[in-house]
Amino acid sequence: MGSISSDFGTAGNWAGGIVPTADADISFAASPANNCVLDQNRSLDDITNAQSSYKLVTNGKQLTIKGTLYFSNGAQINATSASSEVVFAGSVAQGYTCRCICGNTFQSMTVNNTNGLTVNDDLTISQGLSLASGAIAIGAHTLTINGEISLSAGSFTGGVSSNIIFGGSAAAVIPAVTLNNLLLTAQAAPTLAGDVSVGGTLTLSDGTLTVGAHTLTISGSSPVRTSGYLNAAHVSASVVFGNASAITLPAGLFTGGINNLTLSGAGGVTAGSDLTVNRILNLAASNPSATSLQPTIDYTNYPGTANTDYLNSIY
Amino acid sequence: MGATAITTGIGDVTGTIRQATILENTPYTFGHEYSTVTLTAGTMPDALAVTVTIECNTSG
């Protein structure tokens, strides 16, 4: 009700005059008098709010949600203040069915629900994202992460319409996921913690995306690079181009050599600058432009004779 | 190509493929798994480059 103030911890603000206990359900009155502002870290089960005038405000505290958000008529949680954290820790799948996140932004978010969390709108995490357990289902939305990602047993569930943007300079790991677009801005330096597939566009505005001991598959359009890099030099790294249409790699895309490079798409790849393959160049698809190939050999400072076992020509 | 890099698969590279580490009696692939060059004797070169270009098919 908020009859006295906005303080969660003031008994007189609640019907019955009792501050809700840990993991209680709470409901906003139909016409409350104030926001409901956390006074300390609180853990709640179901939260119901059917009006937009007054919000649940985290106020730099941790709000743990173990139940369902029954929000309607524009009701929202405001978790944008510094140090605020929202923890989804339900025992069944969680999500929200309305645009109930103020500014579509959490300062920090933890998902600790083995049954996962489904976001139904674009979402920005300003500081930290903790993937403790369960999957965040991104759906046809954009997840923007401007801080650190800590990965325990959590994951992402992406799809052909899912997008992730990395900003900021904090360390981040990317669990295995299929995406439409992946964008690095600022000084972002995420490292893959699983195989990642980008079916749309990989954009490296800045920072470095490190493949590590995993596989990055690019099967959409030409990567876009402003000043970012792709690091695939790890001895177990693989980069796969599975594009159906022709693409051109921007100059300077890779920092260092590429461990394994596979071209499996029918579209072919044109290098925008020199590439170094350290281990296996797997040309799994035919050269789309080759009707006949003629090699010429140039060797430097060699007094002997080259023995060409077989120089392949394609007709 | 790296010192121990190999080429596999059915496709081809067009352009210049450069191998900067050359050991004698070692086949190196240049843009196709069956396009190999082996240098058998003498002082090995500093580098070996094969340029593959597309040519019109005049056969048949």
GROMACS .gro file of C-alpha atoms in nm:
model
  375
    1MET     CA    1   0.000   0.000   0.000
    2GLY     CA    2   0.284   0.236   0.080
    3SER     CA    3   0.059   0.441   0.305
    4ILE     CA    4   0.344   0.577   0.514
    5SER     CA    5   0.646   0.574   0.285
    6SER     CA    6   0.819   0.380   0.013
    7ASP     CA    7   1.018   0.166   0.257
    8PHE     CA    8   0.972  -0.208   0.215
    9GLY     CA    9   1.074  -0.262   0.575
   10THR     CA   10   0.812  -0.038   0.733
   11ALA     CA   11   0.527  -0.251   0.866
   12GLY     CA   12   0.272   0.023   0.824
   13ASN     CA   13   0.321   0.021   0.449
   14TRP     CA   14   0.168  -0.327   0.431
   15ALA     CA   15  -0.190  -0.439   0.467
   16GLY     CA   16  -0.210  -0.611   0.803
   17GLY     CA   17   0.086  -0.414   0.930
   18ILE     CA   18   0.340  -0.692   0.885
   19VAL     CA   19   0.653  -0.676   0.672
   20PRO     CA   20   0.652  -0.976   0.435
   21THR     CA   21   0.882  -1.255   0.542
   22ALA     CA   22   1.143  -1.418   0.320
   23ASP     CA   23   1.002  -1.589   0.010
   24ALA     CA   24   0.654  -1.447   0.067
   25ASP     CA   25   0.417  -1.351  -0.213
   26ILE     CA   26   0.356  -0.977  -0.234
   27SER     CA   27   0.093  -0.773  -0.417
   28PHE     CA   28   0.071  -0.404  -0.484
   29ALA     CA   29  -0.258  -0.240  -0.389
   30ALA     CA   30  -0.475  -0.132  -0.679
   31SER     CA   31  -0.380   0.229  -0.608
   32PRO     CA   32  -0.070   0.237  -0.388
   33ALA     CA   33   0.058   0.563  -0.248
   34ASN     CA   34   0.430   0.506  -0.309
   35ASN     CA   35   0.690   0.297  -0.480
   36CYS     CA   36   0.803  -0.009  -0.289
   37VAL     CA   37   1.175   0.039  -0.230
   38LEU     CA   38   1.393  -0.240  -0.093
   39ASP     CA   39   1.559  -0.156   0.235
   40GLN     CA   40   1.781  -0.464   0.227
   41ASN     CA   41   1.832  -0.774   0.020
   42ARG     CA   42   1.496  -0.945  -0.012
   43SER     CA   43   1.378  -1.281  -0.144
   44LEU     CA   44   1.023  -1.307  -0.271
   45ASP     CA   45   0.803  -1.562  -0.438
   46ASP     CA   46   0.521  -1.429  -0.659
   47ILE     CA   47   0.502  -1.054  -0.717
   48THR     CA   48   0.178  -0.899  -0.840
   49ASN     CA   49   0.137  -0.544  -0.964
   50ALA     CA   50  -0.138  -0.420  -1.193
   51GLN     CA   51  -0.063  -0.048  -1.211
   52SER     CA   52   0.215   0.159  -1.359
   53SER     CA   53   0.234   0.456  -1.124
   54TYR     CA   54   0.444   0.292  -0.854
   55LYS     CA   55   0.715   0.038  -0.899
   56LEU     CA   56   0.914  -0.217  -0.709
   57VAL     CA   57   1.256  -0.049  -0.677
   58THR     CA   58   1.565  -0.250  -0.590
   59ASN     CA   59   1.756   0.052  -0.464
   60GLY     CA   60   2.099  -0.104  -0.495
   61LYS     CA   61   1.991  -0.420  -0.315
   62GLN     CA   62   1.952  -0.780  -0.425
   63LEU     CA   63   1.603  -0.894  -0.518
   64THR     CA   64   1.562  -1.269  -0.542
   65ILE     CA   65   1.255  -1.384  -0.729
   66LYS     CA   66   1.154  -1.743  -0.673
   67GLY     CA   67   0.808  -1.724  -0.819
   68THR     CA   68   0.623  -1.551  -1.099
   69LEU     CA   69   0.594  -1.186  -1.195
   70TYR     CA   70   0.224  -1.116  -1.237
   71PHE     CA   71   0.269  -0.770  -1.383
   72SER     CA   72   0.012  -0.595  -1.599
   73ASN     CA   73  -0.100  -0.248  -1.710
   74GLY     CA   74   0.258  -0.124  -1.738
   75ALA     CA   75   0.374  -0.232  -1.395
   76GLN     CA   76   0.752  -0.253  -1.367
   77ILE     CA   77   1.055  -0.339  -1.158
   78ASN     CA   78   1.318  -0.068  -1.145
   79ALA     CA   79   1.656  -0.237  -1.102
   80THR     CA   80   1.869   0.027  -1.268
   81SER     CA   81   2.036   0.182  -0.964
   82ALA     CA   82   2.400   0.103  -0.897
   83SER     CA   83   2.471  -0.231  -0.728
   84SER     CA   84   2.118  -0.358  -0.782
   85GLU     CA   85   2.091  -0.725  -0.861
   86VAL     CA   86   1.796  -0.938  -0.960
   87VAL     CA   87   1.828  -1.310  -0.898
   88PHE     CA   88   1.592  -1.552  -1.070
   89ALA     CA   89   1.595  -1.856  -0.845
   90GLY     CA   90   1.268  -2.032  -0.904
   91SER     CA   91   1.211  -2.404  -0.895
   92VAL     CA   92   1.007  -2.400  -1.216
   93ALA     CA   93   1.074  -2.220  -1.543
   94GLN     CA   94   1.058  -1.844  -1.502
   95GLY     CA   95   0.990  -1.558  -1.734
   96TYR     CA   96   0.787  -1.247  -1.761
   97THR     CA   97   0.499  -1.186  -1.992
   98CYS     CA   98   0.506  -0.808  -2.006
   99ARG     CA   99   0.753  -0.525  -2.053
  100CYS     CA  100   0.805  -0.516  -1.682
  101ILE     CA  101   1.176  -0.427  -1.659
  102CYS     CA  102   1.226  -0.054  -1.627
  103GLY     CA  103   1.437   0.060  -1.919
  104ASN     CA  104   1.477  -0.305  -2.015
  105THR     CA  105   1.784  -0.286  -1.793
  106PHE     CA  106   1.918  -0.469  -1.491
  107GLN     CA  107   2.236  -0.354  -1.324
  108SER     CA  108   2.321  -0.715  -1.248
  109MET     CA  109   2.134  -1.037  -1.297
  110THR     CA  110   2.180  -1.393  -1.179
  111VAL     CA  111   1.997  -1.691  -1.317
  112ASN     CA  112   2.003  -1.976  -1.071
  113ASN     CA  113   1.713  -2.185  -1.190
  114THR     CA  114   1.777  -2.521  -1.348
  115ASN     CA  115   1.452  -2.480  -1.541
  116GLY     CA  116   1.571  -2.156  -1.693
  117LEU     CA  117   1.456  -1.802  -1.759
  118THR     CA  118   1.285  -1.680  -2.075
  119VAL     CA  119   1.318  -1.313  -2.161
  120ASN     CA  120   1.042  -1.173  -2.375
  121ASP     CA  121   1.201  -0.844  -2.469
  122ASP     CA  122   1.540  -0.693  -2.532
  123LEU     CA  123   1.740  -0.684  -2.212
  124THR     CA  124   2.052  -0.496  -2.106
  125ILE     CA  125   2.275  -0.608  -1.821
  126SER     CA  126   2.480  -0.308  -1.720
  127GLN     CA  127   2.723  -0.469  -1.480
  128GLY     CA  128   2.739  -0.843  -1.423
  129LEU     CA  129   2.557  -1.147  -1.548
  130SER     CA  130   2.594  -1.467  -1.348
  131LEU     CA  131   2.491  -1.789  -1.518
  132ALA     CA  132   2.474  -2.006  -1.210
  133SER     CA  133   2.235  -2.271  -1.341
  134GLY     CA  134   1.974  -2.309  -1.610
  135ALA     CA  135   1.949  -2.138  -1.945
  136ILE     CA  136   1.852  -1.788  -2.045
  137ALA     CA  137   1.627  -1.824  -2.347
  138ILE     CA  138   1.693  -1.516  -2.557
  139GLY     CA  139   1.430  -1.579  -2.820
  140ALA     CA  140   1.389  -1.319  -3.092
  141HIS     CA  141   1.548  -1.049  -2.881
  142THR     CA  142   1.878  -0.878  -2.815
  143LEU     CA  143   2.071  -0.940  -2.496
  144THR     CA  144   2.319  -0.663  -2.429
  145ILE     CA  145   2.591  -0.734  -2.174
  146ASN     CA  146   2.807  -0.444  -2.068
  147GLY     CA  147   2.979  -0.613  -1.778
  148GLU     CA  148   3.129  -0.940  -1.670
  149ILE     CA  149   2.975  -1.278  -1.734
  150SER     CA  150   3.049  -1.541  -1.475
  151LEU     CA  151   2.965  -1.890  -1.588
  152SER     CA  152   2.901  -2.180  -1.355
  153ALA     CA  153   2.641  -2.429  -1.475
  154GLY     CA  154   2.424  -2.185  -1.670
  155SER     CA  155   2.388  -2.137  -2.040
  156PHE     CA  156   2.220  -1.946  -2.318
  157THR     CA  157   1.948  -2.079  -2.542
  158GLY     CA  158   1.963  -1.881  -2.862
  159GLY     CA  159   1.818  -1.930  -3.204
  160VAL     CA  160   1.813  -1.788  -3.553
  161SER     CA  161   1.664  -1.460  -3.427
  162SER     CA  162   1.869  -1.422  -3.110
  163ASN     CA  163   2.126  -1.145  -3.082
  164ILE     CA  164   2.397  -1.068  -2.828
  165ILE     CA  165   2.586  -0.741  -2.792
  166PHE     CA  166   2.899  -0.713  -2.578
  167GLY     CA  167   3.000  -0.373  -2.452
  168GLY     CA  168   3.233  -0.259  -2.180
  169SER     CA  169   3.571  -0.408  -2.108
  170ALA     CA  170   3.497  -0.663  -1.837
  171ALA     CA  171   3.601  -1.024  -1.877
  172ALA     CA  172   3.324  -1.234  -2.019
  173VAL     CA  173   3.275  -1.587  -2.137
  174ILE     CA  174   3.018  -1.697  -2.391
  175PRO     CA  175   2.868  -2.039  -2.341
  176ALA     CA  176   2.769  -2.245  -2.642
  177VAL     CA  177   2.491  -2.073  -2.830
  178THR     CA  178   2.339  -2.026  -3.173
  179LEU     CA  179   2.284  -1.664  -3.266
  180ASN     CA  180   2.166  -1.444  -3.545
  181ASN     CA  181   2.395  -1.149  -3.479
  182LEU     CA  182   2.692  -1.111  -3.246
  183LEU     CA  183   2.829  -0.763  -3.191
  184LEU     CA  184   3.134  -0.647  -2.998
  185THR     CA  185   3.155  -0.281  -2.905
  186ALA     CA  186   3.381  -0.078  -2.677
  187GLN     CA  187   3.678  -0.280  -2.547
  188ALA     CA  188   3.485  -0.602  -2.511
  189ALA     CA  189   3.702  -0.912  -2.493
  190PRO     CA  190   3.478  -1.214  -2.454
  191THR     CA  191   3.611  -1.568  -2.480
  192LEU     CA  192   3.406  -1.859  -2.603
  193ALA     CA  193   3.331  -2.122  -2.342
  194GLY     CA  194   3.155  -2.342  -2.595
  195ASP     CA  195   3.087  -2.364  -2.965
  196VAL     CA  196   2.914  -2.054  -3.099
  197SER     CA  197   2.733  -2.020  -3.429
  198VAL     CA  198   2.649  -1.686  -3.589
  199GLY     CA  199   2.396  -1.716  -3.867
  200GLY     CA  200   2.360  -1.346  -3.933
  201THR     CA  201   2.644  -1.098  -3.895
  202LEU     CA  202   2.949  -1.095  -3.670
  203THR     CA  203   3.036  -0.732  -3.608
  204LEU     CA  204   3.362  -0.638  -3.440
  205SER     CA  205   3.339  -0.269  -3.378
  206ASP     CA  206   3.609  -0.294  -3.115
  207GLY     CA  207   3.765  -0.543  -2.877
  208THR     CA  208   3.867  -0.900  -2.942
  209LEU     CA  209   3.657  -1.213  -2.962
  210THR     CA  210   3.869  -1.510  -2.855
  211VAL     CA  211   3.764  -1.851  -2.985
  212GLY     CA  212   3.976  -2.045  -2.739
  213ALA     CA  213   3.947  -2.423  -2.756
  214HIS     CA  214   3.612  -2.410  -2.932
  215THR     CA  215   3.451  -2.363  -3.271
  216LEU     CA  216   3.311  -2.041  -3.408
  217THR     CA  217   3.082  -2.096  -3.705
  218ILE     CA  218   2.991  -1.804  -3.929
  219SER     CA  219   2.724  -1.887  -4.183
  220GLY     CA  220   2.559  -1.559  -4.267
  221SER     CA  221   2.689  -1.244  -4.428
  222SER     CA  222   3.038  -1.099  -4.439
  223PRO     CA  223   3.177  -1.015  -4.096
  224VAL     CA  224   3.196  -0.644  -4.027
  225ARG     CA  225   3.508  -0.503  -3.868
  226THR     CA  226   3.589  -0.152  -3.755
  227SER     CA  227   3.881  -0.208  -3.520
  228GLY     CA  228   3.799  -0.535  -3.346
  229TYR     CA  229   3.973  -0.868  -3.390
  230LEU     CA  230   3.901  -1.236  -3.396
  231ASN     CA  231   4.157  -1.448  -3.211
  232ALA     CA  232   4.152  -1.811  -3.328
  233ALA     CA  233   4.512  -1.898  -3.253
  234HIS     CA  234   4.445  -2.146  -2.973
  235VAL     CA  235   4.579  -2.492  -3.059
  236SER     CA  236   4.225  -2.629  -3.044
  237ALA     CA  237   4.045  -2.335  -3.203
  238SER     CA  238   3.841  -2.379  -3.518
  239VAL     CA  239   3.669  -2.126  -3.738
  240VAL     CA  240   3.407  -2.254  -3.981
  241PHE     CA  241   3.259  -2.052  -4.263
  242GLY     CA  242   2.936  -2.219  -4.365
  243ASN     CA  243   2.793  -1.935  -4.571
  244ALA     CA  244   2.564  -2.016  -4.860
  245SER     CA  245   2.636  -1.683  -5.034
  246ALA     CA  246   2.975  -1.534  -5.113
  247ILE     CA  247   3.135  -1.336  -4.834
  248THR     CA  248   3.448  -1.126  -4.800
  249LEU     CA  249   3.651  -1.114  -4.483
  250PRO     CA  250   3.748  -0.763  -4.378
  251ALA     CA  251   4.118  -0.687  -4.375
  252GLY     CA  252   4.289  -0.757  -4.045
  253LEU     CA  253   4.002  -0.963  -3.909
  254PHE     CA  254   4.226  -1.217  -3.740
  255THR     CA  255   4.489  -1.134  -3.487
  256GLY     CA  256   4.758  -1.397  -3.534
  257GLY     CA  257   4.716  -1.724  -3.717
  258ILE     CA  258   4.405  -1.937  -3.741
  259ASN     CA  259   4.448  -2.282  -3.593
  260ASN     CA  260   4.190  -2.472  -3.799
  261LEU     CA  261   3.994  -2.307  -4.078
  262THR     CA  262   3.705  -2.483  -4.249
  263LEU     CA  263   3.513  -2.359  -4.549
  264SER     CA  264   3.198  -2.567  -4.570
  265GLY     CA  265   2.953  -2.331  -4.736
  266ALA     CA  266   2.877  -2.312  -5.105
  267GLY     CA  267   2.934  -1.938  -5.115
  268GLY     CA  268   3.307  -1.936  -5.070
  269VAL     CA  269   3.521  -1.687  -4.885
  270THR     CA  270   3.740  -1.409  -5.019
  271ALA     CA  271   4.020  -1.301  -4.788
  272GLY     CA  272   4.052  -0.928  -4.736
  273SER     CA  273   4.413  -0.965  -4.630
  274ASP     CA  274   4.674  -1.234  -4.572
  275LEU     CA  275   4.562  -1.526  -4.360
  276THR     CA  276   4.778  -1.779  -4.181
  277VAL     CA  277   4.646  -2.128  -4.111
  278ASN     CA  278   4.848  -2.301  -3.847
  279ARG     CA  279   4.705  -2.649  -3.863
  280ILE     CA  280   4.425  -2.765  -4.095
  281LEU     CA  281   4.273  -2.579  -4.386
  282ASN     CA  282   3.964  -2.784  -4.460
  283LEU     CA  283   3.810  -2.692  -4.794
  284ALA     CA  284   3.495  -2.891  -4.745
  285ALA     CA  285   3.306  -2.721  -5.027
  286SER     CA  286   3.408  -2.674  -5.386
  287ASN     CA  287   3.555  -2.344  -5.493
  288PRO     CA  288   3.247  -2.164  -5.630
  289SER     CA  289   3.446  -1.972  -5.889
  290ALA     CA  290   3.682  -2.241  -6.009
  291THR     CA  291   3.632  -2.369  -6.359
  292SER     CA  292   4.000  -2.429  -6.414
  293LEU     CA  293   4.285  -2.360  -6.182
  294GLN     CA  294   4.642  -2.311  -6.295
  295PRO     CA  295   4.921  -2.299  -6.042
  296THR     CA  296   5.254  -2.126  -6.077
  297ILE     CA  297   5.534  -2.191  -5.834
  298ASP     CA  298   5.773  -1.937  -5.696
  299TYR     CA  299   6.049  -2.048  -5.467
  300THR     CA  300   6.305  -1.827  -5.310
  301ASN     CA  301   6.677  -1.900  -5.276
  302TYR     CA  302   6.647  -2.264  -5.380
  303PRO     CA  303   6.911  -2.401  -5.616
  304GLY     CA  304   6.740  -2.736  -5.667
  305THR     CA  305   6.432  -2.858  -5.847
  306ALA     CA  306   6.079  -2.868  -5.718
  307ASN     CA  307   5.914  -3.206  -5.732
  308THR     CA  308   5.545  -3.145  -5.785
  309ASP     CA  309   5.362  -3.459  -5.688
  310TYR     CA  310   5.039  -3.342  -5.834
  311LEU     CA  311   4.912  -2.998  -5.905
  312ASN     CA  312   4.540  -3.010  -5.904
  313SER     CA  313   4.340  -2.864  -6.187
  314ILE     CA  314   3.964  -2.853  -6.176
  315TYR     CA  315   3.760  -2.873  -6.493
  316MET     CA  316   5.039  -2.175  -4.408
  317GLY     CA  317   5.185  -2.268  -4.074
  318ALA     CA  318   5.487  -2.494  -4.048
  319THR     CA  319   5.279  -2.809  -4.007
  320ALA     CA  320   4.959  -2.692  -4.171
  321ILE     CA  321   4.778  -2.916  -4.417
  322THR     CA  322   4.492  -2.877  -4.660
  323THR     CA  323   4.199  -3.117  -4.672
  324GLY     CA  324   3.867  -3.137  -4.853
  325ILE     CA  325   3.741  -3.100  -5.207
  326GLY     CA  326   3.776  -2.727  -5.245
  327ASP     CA  327   4.051  -2.507  -5.374
  328VAL     CA  328   4.216  -2.185  -5.283
  329THR     CA  329   4.270  -1.927  -5.553
  330GLY     CA  330   4.536  -1.668  -5.495
  331THR     CA  331   4.878  -1.708  -5.345
  332ILE     CA  332   4.947  -1.978  -5.091
  333ARG     CA  333   5.274  -1.929  -4.911
  334GLN     CA  334   5.468  -2.176  -4.704
  335ALA     CA  335   5.743  -2.014  -4.502
  336THR     CA  336   5.882  -2.328  -4.342
  337ILE     CA  337   6.030  -2.575  -4.591
  338LEU     CA  338   6.193  -2.902  -4.495
  339GLU     CA  339   6.336  -3.138  -4.755
  340ASN     CA  340   6.142  -3.444  -4.859
  341THR     CA  341   5.830  -3.306  -4.697
  342PRO     CA  342   5.518  -3.260  -4.908
  343TYR     CA  343   5.340  -2.932  -4.857
  344THR     CA  344   4.986  -2.865  -4.975
  345PHE     CA  345   4.907  -2.551  -5.165
  346GLY     CA  346   4.540  -2.475  -5.183
  347HIS     CA  347   4.418  -2.829  -5.236
  348GLU     CA  348   4.489  -3.151  -5.059
  349TYR     CA  349   4.629  -3.301  -5.381
  350SER     CA  350   4.828  -2.997  -5.484
  351THR     CA  351   5.156  -3.079  -5.319
  352VAL     CA  352   5.512  -2.973  -5.366
  353THR     CA  353   5.810  -3.158  -5.226
  354LEU     CA  354   6.165  -3.033  -5.235
  355THR     CA  355   6.403  -3.323  -5.227
  356ALA     CA  356   6.755  -3.194  -5.201
  357GLY     CA  357   6.981  -2.901  -5.152
  358THR     CA  358   6.952  -2.593  -4.942
  359MET     CA  359   6.589  -2.534  -4.873
  360PRO     CA  360   6.438  -2.202  -4.978
  361ASP     CA  361   6.329  -1.944  -4.731
  362ALA     CA  362   5.977  -1.972  -4.857
  363LEU     CA  363   5.769  -2.130  -5.128
  364ALA     CA  364   5.464  -1.969  -5.279
  365VAL     CA  365   5.213  -2.107  -5.525
  366THR     CA  366   4.979  -1.873  -5.703
  367VAL     CA  367   4.662  -2.033  -5.832
  368THR     CA  368   4.456  -1.842  -6.082
  369ILE     CA  369   4.130  -1.915  -6.255
  370GLU     CA  370   4.166  -1.999  -6.619
  371CYS     CA  371   3.900  -2.044  -6.884
  372ASN     CA  372   3.823  -2.404  -6.959
  373THR     CA  373   3.919  -2.465  -7.321
  374SER     CA  374   3.896  -2.840  -7.317
  375GLY     CA  375   3.612  -3.032  -7.471
   0.00000   0.00000   0.00000
